[in-house]
Protein backbone atom coordinates (compact mmCIF):
# COMPACT_ATOMS: atom_id res chain seq x y z
CA UNK A 1 0.00 0.00 0.00
CA UNK A 2 1.40 3.42 -0.88
CA UNK A 3 1.10 6.35 1.48
CA UNK A 4 -1.64 7.97 -0.57
CA UNK A 5 -3.94 4.92 -0.72
CA UNK A 6 -6.95 5.74 1.46
CA UNK A 7 -6.93 3.48 4.52
CA UNK A 8 -9.66 0.81 4.42
CA UNK A 9 -9.69 -0.21 8.08
CA UNK A 10 -9.38 1.51 11.43
CA UNK A 11 -5.97 -0.12 11.97
CA UNK A 12 -4.73 1.15 8.61
CA UNK A 13 -5.95 4.66 9.44
CA UNK A 14 -4.01 4.61 12.69
CA UNK A 15 -0.92 3.38 10.93
CA UNK A 16 -1.13 6.15 8.37
CA UNK A 17 -1.44 8.77 11.12
CA UNK A 18 1.68 7.33 12.78
CA UNK A 19 3.54 7.65 9.46
CA UNK A 20 2.63 11.35 9.49
CA UNK A 21 4.36 11.71 12.84
CA UNK A 22 1.31 11.66 15.12
CA UNK A 23 1.90 9.58 18.23
CA UNK A 24 -0.11 6.45 18.91
CA UNK A 25 -2.26 7.77 21.73
CA UNK A 26 -3.09 11.02 19.94
CA UNK A 27 -3.95 9.11 16.75
CA UNK A 28 -6.20 6.77 18.72
CA UNK A 29 -8.04 9.64 20.40
CA UNK A 30 -8.45 11.50 17.12
CA UNK A 31 -9.81 8.40 15.39
CA UNK A 32 -12.33 7.84 18.18
CA UNK A 33 -13.33 11.51 17.85
CA UNK A 34 -13.76 11.15 14.07
CA UNK A 35 -15.93 8.08 14.73
CA UNK A 36 -18.10 10.07 17.14
CA UNK A 37 -16.91 8.02 20.10
CA UNK A 38 -15.53 9.09 23.45
CA UNK A 39 -11.85 8.92 24.40
CA UNK A 40 -12.90 6.23 26.91
CA UNK A 41 -13.50 3.81 24.02
CA UNK A 42 -9.85 2.82 23.48
CA UNK A 43 -10.56 -0.80 24.38
CA UNK A 44 -13.41 -0.83 21.87
CA UNK A 45 -11.04 0.40 19.17
CA UNK A 46 -8.50 -2.33 19.93
CA UNK A 47 -11.23 -4.95 19.53
CA UNK A 48 -12.56 -3.37 16.31
CA UNK A 49 -9.45 -2.25 14.49
CA UNK A 50 -10.20 -4.53 11.55
CA UNK A 51 -13.57 -2.75 11.01
CA UNK A 52 -14.03 -0.83 7.77
CA UNK A 53 -13.47 2.94 7.88
CA UNK A 54 -16.40 4.89 6.47
CA UNK A 55 -15.74 7.64 3.95
CA UNK A 56 -17.05 10.32 6.33
CA UNK A 57 -14.86 9.15 9.19
CA UNK A 58 -11.85 8.92 6.85
CA UNK A 59 -12.27 12.50 5.64
CA UNK A 60 -12.73 13.79 9.19
CA UNK A 61 -9.81 11.80 10.58
CA UNK A 62 -7.47 12.85 7.75
CA UNK A 63 -8.18 16.52 8.48
CA UNK A 64 -7.64 16.06 12.22
CA UNK A 65 -4.36 14.21 11.69
CA UNK A 66 -3.07 16.95 9.39
CA UNK A 67 -3.85 19.59 12.02
CA UNK A 68 -2.25 17.54 14.81
CA UNK A 69 0.85 16.91 12.65
CA UNK A 70 1.11 20.69 12.17
CA UNK A 71 1.28 21.16 15.95
CA UNK A 72 -2.29 22.02 16.98
CA UNK A 73 -2.94 20.79 20.53
CA UNK A 74 -4.90 17.55 20.76
CA UNK A 75 -7.31 19.19 23.22
CA UNK A 76 -8.36 21.79 20.64
CA UNK A 77 -9.06 19.05 18.09
CA UNK A 78 -11.17 16.88 20.39
CA UNK A 79 -12.56 19.89 22.30
CA UNK A 80 -11.86 18.24 25.66
CA UNK A 81 -9.16 18.04 28.27
CA UNK A 82 -9.19 16.26 31.60
CA UNK A 83 -7.94 18.26 34.55
CA UNK A 84 -8.01 17.02 38.13
CA UNK A 85 -10.61 14.42 37.15
CA UNK A 86 -12.88 16.98 35.45
CA UNK A 87 -13.76 16.80 31.78
CA UNK A 88 -13.27 20.40 30.60
CA UNK A 89 -14.31 21.78 27.25
CA UNK A 90 -11.48 23.77 25.72
CA UNK A 91 -10.77 25.52 22.45
CA UNK A 92 -8.42 28.16 21.10
CA UNK A 93 -9.97 30.84 23.35
CA UNK A 94 -8.15 29.37 26.37
CA UNK A 95 -4.80 27.86 27.34
CA UNK A 96 -4.92 24.06 27.44
CA UNK A 97 -4.84 23.04 31.14
CA UNK A 98 -1.50 21.30 31.94
CA UNK A 99 -0.97 18.39 34.32
CA UNK A 100 1.71 20.52 36.02
CA UNK A 101 -0.99 22.89 37.20
CA UNK A 102 -2.43 20.07 39.31
CA UNK A 103 0.55 20.80 41.62
CA UNK A 104 -1.03 24.17 42.35
CA UNK A 105 -4.44 22.60 43.04
CA UNK A 106 -2.91 20.01 45.37
CA UNK A 107 -1.08 22.71 47.30
CA UNK A 108 -4.25 24.82 47.52
CA UNK A 109 -6.11 21.79 48.94
CA UNK A 110 -3.37 21.44 51.57
CA UNK A 111 -3.79 25.00 52.86
CA UNK A 112 -7.60 24.91 52.75
CA UNK A 113 -9.37 23.32 55.69
CA UNK A 114 -10.69 19.87 54.80
CA UNK A 115 -13.79 20.23 57.00
CA UNK A 116 -16.11 21.90 57.68
CA UNK A 117 -14.72 24.30 55.04
CA UNK A 118 -15.25 27.35 57.14
CA UNK A 119 -12.77 29.63 58.83
CA UNK A 120 -12.41 29.36 62.60
CA UNK A 121 -13.22 32.98 63.24
CA UNK A 122 -16.68 32.87 61.71
CA UNK A 123 -19.08 30.43 60.14
CA UNK A 124 -18.63 32.07 56.74
CA UNK A 125 -17.35 29.77 53.98
CA UNK A 126 -13.76 30.30 52.97
CA UNK A 127 -13.39 32.54 49.95
CA UNK A 128 -11.00 31.55 47.18
CA UNK A 129 -10.07 33.57 44.09
CA UNK A 130 -8.47 32.14 40.94
CA UNK A 131 -6.87 34.91 38.88
CA UNK A 132 -6.66 34.54 35.09
CA UNK A 133 -8.87 31.48 35.29
CA UNK A 134 -8.92 30.70 31.53
CA UNK A 135 -10.99 27.53 31.06
CA UNK A 136 -11.81 27.70 34.79
CA UNK A 137 -9.67 24.63 35.45
CA UNK A 138 -8.22 25.58 38.84
CA UNK A 139 -11.36 27.22 40.22
CA UNK A 140 -13.58 24.32 39.11
CA UNK A 141 -11.19 21.69 40.47
CA UNK A 142 -11.16 23.40 43.89
CA UNK A 143 -14.94 23.70 43.95
CA UNK A 144 -15.33 20.05 42.92
CA UNK A 145 -12.99 18.94 45.72
CA UNK A 146 -14.37 21.26 48.41
CA UNK A 147 -17.99 22.07 47.58
CA UNK A 148 -18.45 24.32 50.58
CA UNK A 149 -15.80 26.80 49.50
CA UNK A 150 -16.97 30.03 47.93
CA UNK A 151 -14.90 30.04 44.74
CA UNK A 152 -14.53 32.91 42.29
CA UNK A 153 -12.58 33.07 39.07
CA UNK A 154 -11.57 36.24 37.28
CA UNK A 155 -10.32 36.64 33.76
CA UNK A 156 -9.45 39.56 31.49
CA UNK A 157 -10.55 37.88 28.25
CA UNK A 158 -14.32 37.82 27.62
CA UNK A 159 -13.82 34.95 25.19
CA UNK A 160 -12.09 32.85 27.85
CA UNK A 161 -14.76 33.77 30.43
CA UNK A 162 -17.42 32.28 28.16
CA UNK A 163 -15.47 28.98 28.14
CA UNK A 164 -15.10 29.00 31.95
CA UNK A 165 -18.80 29.72 32.48
CA UNK A 166 -19.74 26.98 30.03
CA UNK A 167 -17.59 24.49 31.92
CA UNK A 168 -19.09 25.49 35.27
CA UNK A 169 -22.58 25.06 33.90
CA UNK A 170 -21.93 21.69 32.27
CA UNK A 171 -20.20 20.36 35.37
CA UNK A 172 -22.85 21.79 37.69
CA UNK A 173 -20.25 23.61 39.78
CA UNK A 174 -21.22 26.87 41.43
CA UNK A 175 -18.21 29.09 40.72
CA UNK A 176 -18.72 32.83 40.15
CA UNK A 177 -16.72 33.99 37.14
CA UNK A 178 -16.21 37.68 36.47
CA UNK A 179 -14.24 39.96 34.22
CA UNK A 180 -11.17 41.52 35.76
CA UNK A 181 -7.46 42.14 35.40
CA UNK A 182 -5.54 40.56 38.28
CA UNK A 183 -6.46 42.38 41.49
CA UNK A 184 -7.34 45.76 40.02
CA UNK A 185 -10.46 47.04 41.79
CA UNK A 186 -10.87 43.91 43.95
CA UNK A 187 -12.54 45.01 47.21
CA UNK A 188 -13.09 41.69 48.97
CA UNK A 189 -10.54 39.78 51.00
CA UNK A 190 -9.90 36.09 50.41
CA UNK A 191 -8.41 33.26 52.44
CA UNK A 192 -6.66 32.00 49.32
CA UNK A 193 -5.65 33.54 46.02
CA UNK A 194 -4.27 31.25 43.32
CA UNK A 195 -3.05 32.03 39.82
CA UNK A 196 -1.44 30.42 36.83
CA UNK A 197 -0.60 33.67 35.06
CA UNK A 198 1.34 34.11 31.84
CA UNK A 199 5.02 33.72 32.67
CA UNK A 200 6.96 33.11 29.48
CA UNK A 201 9.39 35.79 28.30
CA UNK A 202 8.08 37.46 25.14
CA UNK A 203 11.24 36.49 23.24
CA UNK A 204 11.36 32.83 24.40
CA UNK A 205 11.81 30.49 21.41
CA UNK A 206 9.51 27.90 23.10
CA UNK A 207 6.59 30.12 22.14
CA UNK A 208 6.80 28.73 18.61
CA UNK A 209 5.65 25.33 19.91
CA UNK A 210 2.75 27.05 21.71
CA UNK A 211 1.62 29.13 18.72
CA UNK A 212 -1.93 27.77 18.66
CA UNK A 213 -2.66 28.95 22.19
CA UNK A 214 -3.63 32.54 23.15
CA UNK A 215 -0.42 34.56 23.38
CA UNK A 216 -1.87 36.79 26.10
CA UNK A 217 -2.22 33.70 28.31
CA UNK A 218 1.44 32.81 27.83
CA UNK A 219 3.75 35.83 27.70
CA UNK A 220 4.48 38.42 30.34
CA UNK A 221 7.02 41.02 29.30
CA UNK A 222 10.68 40.59 28.48
CA UNK A 223 11.49 38.48 31.55
CA UNK A 224 8.16 36.68 31.91
CA UNK A 225 7.66 38.11 35.39
CA UNK A 226 5.51 41.14 34.61
CA UNK A 227 2.19 39.61 35.67
CA UNK A 228 3.64 37.70 38.63
CA UNK A 229 5.06 41.01 39.89
CA UNK A 230 1.72 42.77 39.48
CA UNK A 231 -0.14 40.04 41.38
CA UNK A 232 2.41 39.78 44.20
CA UNK A 233 2.49 43.56 44.64
CA UNK A 234 -1.25 43.81 45.28
CA UNK A 235 -2.23 40.43 46.77
CA UNK A 236 -1.58 41.12 50.45
CA UNK A 237 -4.24 43.84 50.45
CA UNK A 238 -6.79 41.30 49.16
CA UNK A 239 -6.01 38.50 51.64
CA UNK A 240 -7.48 37.85 55.08
CA UNK A 241 -5.12 37.50 58.03
CA UNK A 242 -3.28 34.20 57.56
CA UNK A 243 -4.39 33.96 53.91
CA UNK A 244 -2.23 32.34 51.25
CA UNK A 245 -1.08 33.41 47.78
CA UNK A 246 -0.05 30.43 45.59
CA UNK A 247 1.38 30.98 42.12
CA UNK A 248 2.48 28.85 39.20
CA UNK A 249 5.55 30.12 37.35
CA UNK A 250 8.21 29.15 34.83
CA UNK A 251 10.71 26.32 35.34
CA UNK A 252 13.52 28.75 36.25
CA UNK A 253 11.59 31.45 38.12
CA UNK A 254 11.17 29.95 41.63
CA UNK A 255 13.97 31.92 43.28
CA UNK A 256 12.88 35.20 41.71
CA UNK A 257 9.23 34.63 42.66
CA UNK A 258 10.20 33.67 46.23
CA UNK A 259 12.30 36.82 46.42
CA UNK A 260 9.37 38.95 45.22
CA UNK A 261 7.06 37.30 47.77
CA UNK A 262 9.49 37.93 50.64
CA UNK A 263 10.05 41.51 49.51
CA UNK A 264 6.27 42.02 49.60
CA UNK A 265 6.26 40.82 53.23
CA UNK A 266 4.90 37.28 52.76
CA UNK A 267 5.80 34.70 55.42
CA UNK A 268 6.45 30.95 55.07
CA UNK A 269 7.55 31.50 51.46
CA UNK A 270 8.15 28.15 49.76
CA UNK A 271 7.92 26.26 46.46
CA UNK A 272 6.38 23.01 45.22
CA UNK A 273 7.68 20.63 42.54
CA UNK A 274 5.77 19.62 39.42
CA UNK A 275 5.61 16.09 37.99
CA UNK A 276 9.02 16.55 36.39
CA UNK A 277 10.58 17.55 39.73
CA UNK A 278 10.83 21.24 38.77
CA UNK A 279 9.98 23.97 41.30
CA UNK A 280 6.84 25.07 39.46
CA UNK A 281 4.79 26.88 42.11
CA UNK A 282 5.75 29.31 44.85
CA UNK A 283 3.67 30.95 47.50
CA UNK A 284 3.48 32.55 50.88
CA UNK A 285 1.14 33.54 53.67
CA UNK A 286 0.22 36.90 55.07
CA UNK A 287 0.80 37.04 58.80
CA UNK A 288 -1.97 36.06 61.19
CA UNK A 289 -2.07 39.68 62.26
CA UNK A 290 -3.20 40.73 58.82
CA UNK A 291 -1.69 42.55 55.89
CA UNK A 292 2.03 42.05 55.39
CA UNK A 293 4.39 44.88 56.08
CA UNK A 294 7.61 45.05 54.07
CA UNK A 295 10.47 45.01 56.50
N1 LIG B 1 3.28 25.86 31.47
C1 LIG B 1 2.94 26.36 30.16
C2 LIG B 1 4.03 26.00 29.18
O1 LIG B 1 5.17 26.32 29.40
C3 LIG B 1 2.72 27.86 30.18
C4 LIG B 1 1.59 28.24 31.06
C5 LIG B 1 1.64 29.69 31.45
O2 LIG B 1 2.28 30.55 30.84
N2 LIG B 1 0.97 29.98 32.48
O3 LIG B 1 3.73 25.35 28.22
CSV table of N, CA and C and ligand atoms in Angstrom, one decimal, residues 95-96 98 100-101 196-200 206 210 213 217-219 248-249 280, ligand 1:
chain,number,residue,atom,x,y,z
A,95,UNK,N,-6.0,28.7,27.2
A,95,UNK,CA,-4.8,27.9,27.3
A,95,UNK,C,-5.3,26.4,27.7
A,96,UNK,N,-4.6,25.5,27.1
A,96,UNK,CA,-4.9,24.1,27.4
A,96,UNK,C,-4.4,23.8,28.9
A,98,UNK,N,-2.6,22.2,31.9
A,98,UNK,CA,-1.5,21.3,31.9
A,98,UNK,C,-1.6,20.4,33.2
A,100,UNK,N,0.9,19.9,35.0
A,100,UNK,CA,1.7,20.5,36.0
A,100,UNK,C,0.9,21.4,37.0
A,101,UNK,N,-0.2,22.0,36.4
A,101,UNK,CA,-1.0,22.9,37.2
A,101,UNK,C,-1.7,22.2,38.3
A,196,UNK,N,-2.4,30.9,37.8
A,196,UNK,CA,-1.4,30.4,36.8
A,196,UNK,C,-1.4,31.5,35.7
A,197,UNK,N,-0.6,32.5,36.0
A,197,UNK,CA,-0.6,33.7,35.1
A,197,UNK,C,0.3,33.4,33.9
A,198,UNK,N,0.3,34.2,32.9
A,198,UNK,CA,1.3,34.1,31.8
A,198,UNK,C,2.7,34.3,32.5
A,199,UNK,N,3.7,33.5,32.1
A,199,UNK,CA,5.0,33.7,32.7
A,199,UNK,C,6.2,33.4,31.7
A,200,UNK,N,5.9,33.4,30.4
A,200,UNK,CA,7.0,33.1,29.5
A,200,UNK,C,7.5,34.4,28.9
A,206,UNK,N,10.5,28.9,22.9
A,206,UNK,CA,9.5,27.9,23.1
A,206,UNK,C,8.1,28.3,22.7
A,210,UNK,N,4.0,26.8,21.0
A,210,UNK,CA,2.7,27.0,21.7
A,210,UNK,C,1.9,28.0,20.9
A,213,UNK,N,-2.0,28.5,21.0
A,213,UNK,CA,-2.7,29.0,22.2
A,213,UNK,C,-2.6,30.5,22.3
A,217,UNK,N,-2.2,34.6,27.2
A,217,UNK,CA,-2.2,33.7,28.3
A,217,UNK,C,-0.8,33.1,28.6
A,218,UNK,N,0.1,33.4,27.7
A,218,UNK,CA,1.4,32.8,27.8
A,218,UNK,C,2.6,33.8,28.2
A,219,UNK,N,2.6,35.0,27.5
A,219,UNK,CA,3.7,35.8,27.7
A,219,UNK,C,3.5,37.0,28.7
A,248,UNK,N,1.7,29.7,40.1
A,248,UNK,CA,2.5,28.8,39.2
A,248,UNK,C,3.4,29.8,38.5
A,249,UNK,N,4.6,29.3,38.1
A,249,UNK,CA,5.6,30.1,37.4
A,249,UNK,C,6.4,29.3,36.5
A,280,UNK,N,7.8,24.5,40.4
A,280,UNK,CA,6.8,25.1,39.5
A,280,UNK,C,5.9,26.0,40.1
B,1,LIG,N1,3.3,25.9,31.5
B,1,LIG,C1,2.9,26.4,30.2
B,1,LIG,C2,4.0,26.0,29.2
B,1,LIG,O1,5.2,26.3,29.4
B,1,LIG,C3,2.7,27.9,30.2
B,1,LIG,C4,1.6,28.2,31.1
B,1,LIG,C5,1.6,29.7,31.4
B,1,LIG,O2,2.3,30.5,30.8
B,1,LIG,N2,1.0,30.0,32.5
B,1,LIG,O3,3.7,25.3,28.2
